[in-house]
């Protein structure tokens, strides 16, 4: 099946739910990407796994993208070991209520990915049962992959080694730039 056919098959399986198929990547790396409503997330992953034409039996990865005021996009990549094609499924989770259904009972390999996404983005996976910290120390506060997360270490002490953009031995050049989300030196902590 071509990526277009994979996307259309997924949309047909979910009907009457409004799902939208598109392509990610290009040329030989193109993947069918199907956007599904949040309420249909589990049904979409189950349909991709159980349909004989898609047969996406291998759970590759799951993560999220912070889209700021629009919420979070949760993305899962599935692969068919029989047909050798991939499928990206994506849903939008509102920022005010960042909860999505867990798919660990459908794909046990999703457990680690859901824990990481919970820890890094602050999304809850309803039905997971074990969203304990995975990568960060227990005393860590916040969710470091959210776009509003302040990279405090860059403010507290300068980056070691290489010069910051705009700095040079000869002087002149551009003015120093701060990474996105890092307040001016006088606004937070010590400089």
JSON list of C-alpha atoms in Angstrom, two decimals:
[
{"chain": "A", "resi": 1, "resn": "UNK", "atom": "CA", "xyz": [0.00, 0.00, 0.00]},
{"chain": "A", "resi": 2, "resn": "UNK", "atom": "CA", "xyz": [1.16, 3.53, -0.66]},
{"chain": "A", "resi": 3, "resn": "UNK", "atom": "CA", "xyz": [1.16, 6.09, 2.17]},
{"chain": "A", "resi": 4, "resn": "UNK", "atom": "CA", "xyz": [-1.93, 7.71, 0.60]},
{"chain": "A", "resi": 5, "resn": "UNK", "atom": "CA", "xyz": [-3.76, 4.37, 0.54]},
{"chain": "A", "resi": 6, "resn": "UNK", "atom": "CA", "xyz": [-2.77, 3.68, 4.16]},
{"chain": "A", "resi": 7, "resn": "UNK", "atom": "CA", "xyz": [-4.16, 7.05, 5.25]},
{"chain": "A", "resi": 8, "resn": "UNK", "atom": "CA", "xyz": [-7.40, 6.58, 3.33]},
{"chain": "A", "resi": 9, "resn": "UNK", "atom": "CA", "xyz": [-7.83, 3.06, 4.72]},
{"chain": "A", "resi": 10, "resn": "UNK", "atom": "CA", "xyz": [-7.42, 4.39, 8.27]},
{"chain": "A", "resi": 11, "resn": "UNK", "atom": "CA", "xyz": [-9.98, 7.15, 7.64]},
{"chain": "A", "resi": 12, "resn": "UNK", "atom": "CA", "xyz": [-12.43, 4.57, 6.23]},
{"chain": "A", "resi": 13, "resn": "UNK", "atom": "CA", "xyz": [-11.96, 2.30, 9.27]},
{"chain": "A", "resi": 14, "resn": "UNK", "atom": "CA", "xyz": [-12.82, 5.16, 11.65]},
{"chain": "A", "resi": 15, "resn": "UNK", "atom": "CA", "xyz": [-15.92, 6.39, 9.77]},
{"chain": "A", "resi": 16, "resn": "UNK", "atom": "CA", "xyz": [-18.20, 8.08, 10.75]},
{"chain": "A", "resi": 17, "resn": "UNK", "atom": "CA", "xyz": [-15.57, 9.70, 13.01]},
{"chain": "A", "resi": 18, "resn": "UNK", "atom": "CA", "xyz": [-13.98, 12.65, 11.28]},
{"chain": "A", "resi": 19, "resn": "UNK", "atom": "CA", "xyz": [-10.34, 11.74, 10.74]},
{"chain": "A", "resi": 20, "resn": "UNK", "atom": "CA", "xyz": [-8.00, 13.55, 8.37]},
{"chain": "A", "resi": 21, "resn": "UNK", "atom": "CA", "xyz": [-5.23, 11.87, 6.39]},
{"chain": "A", "resi": 22, "resn": "UNK", "atom": "CA", "xyz": [-2.08, 13.62, 5.19]},
{"chain": "A", "resi": 23, "resn": "UNK", "atom": "CA", "xyz": [1.55, 12.79, 4.43]},
{"chain": "A", "resi": 24, "resn": "UNK", "atom": "CA", "xyz": [4.60, 13.43, 6.59]},
{"chain": "A", "resi": 25, "resn": "UNK", "atom": "CA", "xyz": [8.09, 13.44, 5.15]},
{"chain": "A", "resi": 26, "resn": "UNK", "atom": "CA", "xyz": [8.72, 13.08, 1.48]},
{"chain": "A", "resi": 27, "resn": "UNK", "atom": "CA", "xyz": [9.72, 10.76, -1.34]},
{"chain": "A", "resi": 28, "resn": "UNK", "atom": "CA", "xyz": [10.59, 7.30, -0.07]},
{"chain": "A", "resi": 29, "resn": "UNK", "atom": "CA", "xyz": [10.36, 8.46, 3.56]},
{"chain": "A", "resi": 30, "resn": "UNK", "atom": "CA", "xyz": [6.72, 9.57, 3.28]},
{"chain": "A", "resi": 31, "resn": "UNK", "atom": "CA", "xyz": [4.40, 8.29, 6.01]},
{"chain": "A", "resi": 32, "resn": "UNK", "atom": "CA", "xyz": [0.64, 8.35, 6.23]},
{"chain": "A", "resi": 33, "resn": "UNK", "atom": "CA", "xyz": [-0.38, 10.67, 9.06]},
{"chain": "A", "resi": 34, "resn": "UNK", "atom": "CA", "xyz": [-3.93, 10.52, 10.34]},
{"chain": "A", "resi": 35, "resn": "UNK", "atom": "CA", "xyz": [-5.35, 13.11, 12.74]},
{"chain": "A", "resi": 36, "resn": "UNK", "atom": "CA", "xyz": [-8.08, 11.68, 14.95]},
{"chain": "A", "resi": 37, "resn": "UNK", "atom": "CA", "xyz": [-10.34, 13.25, 17.59]},
{"chain": "A", "resi": 38, "resn": "UNK", "atom": "CA", "xyz": [-9.18, 12.76, 21.18]},
{"chain": "A", "resi": 39, "resn": "UNK", "atom": "CA", "xyz": [-12.21, 10.56, 21.97]},
{"chain": "A", "resi": 40, "resn": "UNK", "atom": "CA", "xyz": [-11.21, 8.17, 19.14]},
{"chain": "A", "resi": 41, "resn": "UNK", "atom": "CA", "xyz": [-7.51, 7.82, 20.07]},
{"chain": "A", "resi": 42, "resn": "UNK", "atom": "CA", "xyz": [-7.69, 4.25, 21.43]},
{"chain": "A", "resi": 43, "resn": "UNK", "atom": "CA", "xyz": [-10.11, 3.14, 18.70]},
{"chain": "A", "resi": 44, "resn": "UNK", "atom": "CA", "xyz": [-7.72, 4.41, 16.04]},
{"chain": "A", "resi": 45, "resn": "UNK", "atom": "CA", "xyz": [-4.73, 2.51, 17.45]},
{"chain": "A", "resi": 46, "resn": "UNK", "atom": "CA", "xyz": [-6.81, -0.64, 17.87]},
{"chain": "A", "resi": 47, "resn": "UNK", "atom": "CA", "xyz": [-8.15, -0.39, 14.30]},
{"chain": "A", "resi": 48, "resn": "UNK", "atom": "CA", "xyz": [-4.64, 0.09, 12.87]},
{"chain": "A", "resi": 49, "resn": "UNK", "atom": "CA", "xyz": [-3.45, -2.99, 14.78]},
{"chain": "A", "resi": 50, "resn": "UNK", "atom": "CA", "xyz": [-6.41, -5.28, 14.07]},
{"chain": "A", "resi": 51, "resn": "UNK", "atom": "CA", "xyz": [-7.20, -4.45, 10.42]},
{"chain": "A", "resi": 52, "resn": "UNK", "atom": "CA", "xyz": [-5.80, -7.14, 8.07]},
{"chain": "A", "resi": 53, "resn": "UNK", "atom": "CA", "xyz": [-4.84, -4.61, 5.38]},
{"chain": "A", "resi": 54, "resn": "UNK", "atom": "CA", "xyz": [-2.96, -2.30, 7.76]},
{"chain": "A", "resi": 55, "resn": "UNK", "atom": "CA", "xyz": [-1.79, -4.87, 10.34]},
{"chain": "A", "resi": 56, "resn": "UNK", "atom": "CA", "xyz": [0.26, -2.29, 12.30]},
{"chain": "A", "resi": 57, "resn": "UNK", "atom": "CA", "xyz": [1.40, -4.79, 14.92]},
{"chain": "A", "resi": 58, "resn": "UNK", "atom": "CA", "xyz": [4.59, -3.04, 16.06]},
{"chain": "A", "resi": 59, "resn": "UNK", "atom": "CA", "xyz": [4.44, -0.02, 18.37]},
{"chain": "A", "resi": 60, "resn": "UNK", "atom": "CA", "xyz": [7.50, 2.08, 17.51]},
{"chain": "A", "resi": 61, "resn": "UNK", "atom": "CA", "xyz": [7.19, 5.25, 19.61]},
{"chain": "A", "resi": 62, "resn": "UNK", "atom": "CA", "xyz": [4.89, 7.85, 21.16]},
{"chain": "A", "resi": 63, "resn": "UNK", "atom": "CA", "xyz": [5.60, 11.44, 22.12]},
{"chain": "A", "resi": 64, "resn": "UNK", "atom": "CA", "xyz": [4.01, 14.88, 22.16]},
{"chain": "A", "resi": 65, "resn": "UNK", "atom": "CA", "xyz": [4.51, 18.31, 20.63]},
{"chain": "A", "resi": 66, "resn": "UNK", "atom": "CA", "xyz": [3.70, 21.47, 22.59]},
{"chain": "A", "resi": 67, "resn": "UNK", "atom": "CA", "xyz": [1.56, 23.64, 20.30]},
{"chain": "A", "resi": 68, "resn": "UNK", "atom": "CA", "xyz": [1.18, 26.37, 22.97]},
{"chain": "A", "resi": 69, "resn": "UNK", "atom": "CA", "xyz": [-2.38, 27.74, 23.09]},
{"chain": "A", "resi": 70, "resn": "UNK", "atom": "CA", "xyz": [-3.64, 25.03, 20.73]},
{"chain": "A", "resi": 71, "resn": "UNK", "atom": "CA", "xyz": [-2.71, 22.29, 23.23]},
{"chain": "A", "resi": 72, "resn": "UNK", "atom": "CA", "xyz": [-0.50, 19.26, 22.71]},
{"chain": "A", "resi": 73, "resn": "UNK", "atom": "CA", "xyz": [-0.28, 16.93, 19.74]},
{"chain": "A", "resi": 74, "resn": "UNK", "atom": "CA", "xyz": [0.21, 13.34, 20.88]},
{"chain": "A", "resi": 75, "resn": "UNK", "atom": "CA", "xyz": [1.80, 11.28, 18.11]},
{"chain": "A", "resi": 76, "resn": "UNK", "atom": "CA", "xyz": [2.20, 7.50, 17.86]},
{"chain": "A", "resi": 77, "resn": "UNK", "atom": "CA", "xyz": [4.18, 5.72, 15.17]},
{"chain": "A", "resi": 78, "resn": "UNK", "atom": "CA", "xyz": [3.06, 2.21, 14.29]},
{"chain": "A", "resi": 79, "resn": "UNK", "atom": "CA", "xyz": [4.69, -0.24, 11.89]},
{"chain": "A", "resi": 80, "resn": "UNK", "atom": "CA", "xyz": [3.45, -3.30, 10.05]},
{"chain": "A", "resi": 81, "resn": "UNK", "atom": "CA", "xyz": [5.99, -6.11, 10.23]},
{"chain": "A", "resi": 82, "resn": "UNK", "atom": "CA", "xyz": [3.96, -8.07, 7.66]},
{"chain": "A", "resi": 83, "resn": "UNK", "atom": "CA", "xyz": [3.40, -5.32, 5.06]},
{"chain": "A", "resi": 84, "resn": "UNK", "atom": "CA", "xyz": [6.47, -3.19, 5.87]},
{"chain": "A", "resi": 85, "resn": "UNK", "atom": "CA", "xyz": [4.73, 0.18, 6.09]},
{"chain": "A", "resi": 86, "resn": "UNK", "atom": "CA", "xyz": [4.36, 2.79, 8.79]},
{"chain": "A", "resi": 87, "resn": "UNK", "atom": "CA", "xyz": [1.53, 4.94, 10.08]},
{"chain": "A", "resi": 88, "resn": "UNK", "atom": "CA", "xyz": [1.56, 8.05, 12.26]},
{"chain": "A", "resi": 89, "resn": "UNK", "atom": "CA", "xyz": [-1.54, 8.64, 14.36]},
{"chain": "A", "resi": 90, "resn": "UNK", "atom": "CA", "xyz": [-1.99, 12.04, 15.97]},
{"chain": "A", "resi": 91, "resn": "UNK", "atom": "CA", "xyz": [-4.52, 13.62, 18.30]},
{"chain": "A", "resi": 92, "resn": "UNK", "atom": "CA", "xyz": [-4.83, 17.06, 19.89]},
{"chain": "A", "resi": 93, "resn": "UNK", "atom": "CA", "xyz": [-5.06, 17.27, 23.69]},
{"chain": "A", "resi": 94, "resn": "UNK", "atom": "CA", "xyz": [-6.30, 20.54, 25.20]},
{"chain": "A", "resi": 95, "resn": "UNK", "atom": "CA", "xyz": [-3.85, 22.42, 27.43]},
{"chain": "A", "resi": 96, "resn": "UNK", "atom": "CA", "xyz": [-6.51, 23.02, 30.11]},
{"chain": "A", "resi": 97, "resn": "UNK", "atom": "CA", "xyz": [-7.17, 19.26, 30.53]},
{"chain": "A", "resi": 98, "resn": "UNK", "atom": "CA", "xyz": [-4.08, 17.40, 29.28]},
{"chain": "A", "resi": 99, "resn": "UNK", "atom": "CA", "xyz": [-5.47, 13.87, 29.55]},
{"chain": "A", "resi": 100, "resn": "UNK", "atom": "CA", "xyz": [-5.41, 11.17, 26.87]},
{"chain": "A", "resi": 101, "resn": "UNK", "atom": "CA", "xyz": [-6.39, 7.51, 27.09]},
{"chain": "A", "resi": 102, "resn": "UNK", "atom": "CA", "xyz": [-3.54, 5.06, 27.65]},
{"chain": "A", "resi": 103, "resn": "UNK", "atom": "CA", "xyz": [-2.90, 2.42, 25.00]},
{"chain": "A", "resi": 104, "resn": "UNK", "atom": "CA", "xyz": [-0.70, 0.16, 27.15]},
{"chain": "A", "resi": 105, "resn": "UNK", "atom": "CA", "xyz": [-3.28, -2.64, 27.07]},
{"chain": "A", "resi": 106, "resn": "UNK", "atom": "CA", "xyz": [-3.24, -2.52, 23.25]},
{"chain": "A", "resi": 107, "resn": "UNK", "atom": "CA", "xyz": [0.53, -2.10, 22.90]},
{"chain": "A", "resi": 108, "resn": "UNK", "atom": "CA", "xyz": [2.47, -2.98, 26.09]},
{"chain": "A", "resi": 109, "resn": "UNK", "atom": "CA", "xyz": [5.55, -1.29, 24.60]},
{"chain": "A", "resi": 110, "resn": "UNK", "atom": "CA", "xyz": [3.77, 2.05, 24.98]},
{"chain": "A", "resi": 111, "resn": "UNK", "atom": "CA", "xyz": [4.26, 2.02, 28.76]},
{"chain": "A", "resi": 112, "resn": "UNK", "atom": "CA", "xyz": [7.74, 3.57, 28.71]},
{"chain": "A", "resi": 113, "resn": "UNK", "atom": "CA", "xyz": [6.75, 6.17, 26.09]},
{"chain": "A", "resi": 114, "resn": "UNK", "atom": "CA", "xyz": [3.66, 7.25, 28.02]},
{"chain": "A", "resi": 115, "resn": "UNK", "atom": "CA", "xyz": [5.71, 7.60, 31.21]},
{"chain": "A", "resi": 116, "resn": "UNK", "atom": "CA", "xyz": [8.29, 9.74, 29.41]},
{"chain": "A", "resi": 117, "resn": "UNK", "atom": "CA", "xyz": [5.63, 11.91, 27.77]},
{"chain": "A", "resi": 118, "resn": "UNK", "atom": "CA", "xyz": [3.87, 12.33, 31.12]},
{"chain": "A", "resi": 119, "resn": "UNK", "atom": "CA", "xyz": [7.11, 13.40, 32.77]},
{"chain": "A", "resi": 120, "resn": "UNK", "atom": "CA", "xyz": [8.38, 15.72, 30.03]},
{"chain": "A", "resi": 121, "resn": "UNK", "atom": "CA", "xyz": [5.07, 17.33, 28.97]},
{"chain": "A", "resi": 122, "resn": "UNK", "atom": "CA", "xyz": [2.77, 16.83, 31.97]},
{"chain": "A", "resi": 123, "resn": "UNK", "atom": "CA", "xyz": [0.18, 14.83, 30.05]},
{"chain": "A", "resi": 124, "resn": "UNK", "atom": "CA", "xyz": [-1.83, 12.27, 31.98]},
{"chain": "A", "resi": 125, "resn": "UNK", "atom": "CA", "xyz": [-2.53, 8.90, 30.38]},
{"chain": "A", "resi": 126, "resn": "UNK", "atom": "CA", "xyz": [-5.85, 7.70, 31.73]},
{"chain": "A", "resi": 127, "resn": "UNK", "atom": "CA", "xyz": [-5.67, 4.01, 32.58]},
{"chain": "A", "resi": 128, "resn": "UNK", "atom": "CA", "xyz": [-1.86, 3.72, 32.59]},
{"chain": "A", "resi": 129, "resn": "UNK", "atom": "CA", "xyz": [-1.59, 2.99, 36.31]},
{"chain": "A", "resi": 130, "resn": "UNK", "atom": "CA", "xyz": [2.16, 3.58, 36.77]},
{"chain": "A", "resi": 131, "resn": "UNK", "atom": "CA", "xyz": [3.14, 7.08, 35.65]},
{"chain": "A", "resi": 132, "resn": "UNK", "atom": "CA", "xyz": [6.07, 7.34, 38.07]},
{"chain": "A", "resi": 133, "resn": "UNK", "atom": "CA", "xyz": [9.15, 9.41, 37.13]},
{"chain": "A", "resi": 134, "resn": "UNK", "atom": "CA", "xyz": [11.39, 7.80, 34.56]},
{"chain": "A", "resi": 135, "resn": "UNK", "atom": "CA", "xyz": [14.20, 10.19, 33.62]},
{"chain": "A", "resi": 136, "resn": "UNK", "atom": "CA", "xyz": [14.20, 13.12, 36.05]},
{"chain": "A", "resi": 137, "resn": "UNK", "atom": "CA", "xyz": [15.10, 13.11, 39.76]},
{"chain": "A", "resi": 138, "resn": "UNK", "atom": "CA", "xyz": [12.09, 12.90, 42.11]},
{"chain": "A", "resi": 139, "resn": "UNK", "atom": "CA", "xyz": [12.58, 16.46, 43.39]},
{"chain": "A", "resi": 140, "resn": "UNK", "atom": "CA", "xyz": [12.46, 17.96, 39.85]},
{"chain": "A", "resi": 141, "resn": "UNK", "atom": "CA", "xyz": [9.64, 20.45, 39.37]},
{"chain": "A", "resi": 142, "resn": "UNK", "atom": "CA", "xyz": [8.01, 21.20, 36.04]},
{"chain": "A", "resi": 143, "resn": "UNK", "atom": "CA", "xyz": [7.89, 19.64, 32.60]},
{"chain": "A", "resi": 144, "resn": "UNK", "atom": "CA", "xyz": [11.05, 20.46, 30.61]},
{"chain": "A", "resi": 145, "resn": "UNK", "atom": "CA", "xyz": [9.67, 19.91, 27.09]},
{"chain": "A", "resi": 146, "resn": "UNK", "atom": "CA", "xyz": [6.85, 22.40, 27.48]},
{"chain": "A", "resi": 147, "resn": "UNK", "atom": "CA", "xyz": [7.65, 25.57, 25.60]},
{"chain": "A", "resi": 148, "resn": "UNK", "atom": "CA", "xyz": [7.01, 27.82, 28.62]},
{"chain": "A", "resi": 149, "resn": "UNK", "atom": "CA", "xyz": [9.58, 25.92, 30.72]},
{"chain": "A", "resi": 150, "resn": "UNK", "atom": "CA", "xyz": [12.44, 28.34, 31.57]},
{"chain": "A", "resi": 151, "resn": "UNK", "atom": "CA", "xyz": [15.90, 26.95, 30.97]},
{"chain": "A", "resi": 152, "resn": "UNK", "atom": "CA", "xyz": [17.11, 28.24, 34.32]},
{"chain": "A", "resi": 153, "resn": "UNK", "atom": "CA", "xyz": [20.63, 26.83, 34.06]},
{"chain": "A", "resi": 154, "resn": "UNK", "atom": "CA", "xyz": [21.32, 29.12, 31.08]},
{"chain": "A", "resi": 155, "resn": "UNK", "atom": "CA", "xyz": [20.37, 32.11, 33.24]},
{"chain": "A", "resi": 156, "resn": "UNK", "atom": "CA", "xyz": [22.15, 31.02, 36.43]},
{"chain": "A", "resi": 157, "resn": "UNK", "atom": "CA", "xyz": [25.55, 30.48, 34.84]},
{"chain": "A", "resi": 158, "resn": "UNK", "atom": "CA", "xyz": [26.96, 31.08, 31.37]},
{"chain": "A", "resi": 159, "resn": "UNK", "atom": "CA", "xyz": [27.28, 28.27, 28.88]},
{"chain": "A", "resi": 160, "resn": "UNK", "atom": "CA", "xyz": [30.74, 26.69, 29.27]},
{"chain": "A", "resi": 161, "resn": "UNK", "atom": "CA", "xyz": [33.23, 26.54, 26.43]},
{"chain": "A", "resi": 162, "resn": "UNK", "atom": "CA", "xyz": [32.12, 28.12, 23.18]},
{"chain": "A", "resi": 163, "resn": "UNK", "atom": "CA", "xyz": [31.14, 31.77, 23.01]},
{"chain": "A", "resi": 164, "resn": "UNK", "atom": "CA", "xyz": [27.51, 32.79, 22.94]},
{"chain": "A", "resi": 165, "resn": "UNK", "atom": "CA", "xyz": [26.17, 34.14, 19.63]},
{"chain": "A", "resi": 166, "resn": "UNK", "atom": "CA", "xyz": [27.42, 37.68, 19.12]},
{"chain": "A", "resi": 167, "resn": "UNK", "atom": "CA", "xyz": [30.46, 37.37, 21.40]},
{"chain": "A", "resi": 168, "resn": "UNK", "atom": "CA", "xyz": [33.92, 37.47, 19.93]},
{"chain": "A", "resi": 169, "resn": "UNK", "atom": "CA", "xyz": [37.46, 38.39, 20.96]},
{"chain": "A", "resi": 170, "resn": "UNK", "atom": "CA", "xyz": [37.54, 41.32, 18.53]},
{"chain": "A", "resi": 171, "resn": "UNK", "atom": "CA", "xyz": [34.42, 42.94, 19.95]},
{"chain": "A", "resi": 172, "resn": "UNK", "atom": "CA", "xyz": [31.69, 44.45, 17.86]},
{"chain": "A", "resi": 173, "resn": "UNK", "atom": "CA", "xyz": [29.46, 41.93, 16.13]},
{"chain": "A", "resi": 174, "resn": "UNK", "atom": "CA", "xyz": [25.87, 41.21, 17.03]},
{"chain": "A", "resi": 175, "resn": "UNK", "atom": "CA", "xyz": [24.31, 41.87, 20.38]},
{"chain": "A", "resi": 176, "resn": "UNK", "atom": "CA", "xyz": [24.11, 38.81, 22.65]},
{"chain": "A", "resi": 177, "resn": "UNK", "atom": "CA", "xyz": [20.91, 36.82, 22.15]},
{"chain": "A", "resi": 178, "resn": "UNK", "atom": "CA", "xyz": [18.94, 34.85, 24.74]},
{"chain": "A", "resi": 179, "resn": "UNK", "atom": "CA", "xyz": [17.38, 31.49, 23.88]},
{"chain": "A", "resi": 180, "resn": "UNK", "atom": "CA", "xyz": [13.57, 31.51, 23.66]},
{"chain": "A", "resi": 181, "resn": "UNK", "atom": "CA", "xyz": [11.93, 31.42, 27.07]},
{"chain": "A", "resi": 182, "resn": "UNK", "atom": "CA", "xyz": [14.96, 32.69, 28.99]},
{"chain": "A", "resi": 183, "resn": "UNK", "atom": "CA", "xyz": [14.26, 35.97, 30.79]},
{"chain": "A", "resi": 184, "resn": "UNK", "atom": "CA", "xyz": [16.68, 38.92, 30.76]},
{"chain": "A", "resi": 185, "resn": "UNK", "atom": "CA", "xyz": [19.52, 38.62, 33.34]},
{"chain": "A", "resi": 186, "resn": "UNK", "atom": "CA", "xyz": [17.93, 41.07, 35.81]},
{"chain": "A", "resi": 187, "resn": "UNK", "atom": "CA", "xyz": [14.48, 39.43, 35.68]},
{"chain": "A", "resi": 188, "resn": "UNK", "atom": "CA", "xyz": [15.28, 36.05, 37.23]},
{"chain": "A", "resi": 189, "resn": "UNK", "atom": "CA", "xyz": [17.97, 34.69, 39.54]},
{"chain": "A", "resi": 190, "resn": "UNK", "atom": "CA", "xyz": [21.61, 35.72, 39.42]},
{"chain": "A", "resi": 191, "resn": "UNK", "atom": "CA", "xyz": [23.37, 36.47, 36.15]}
]
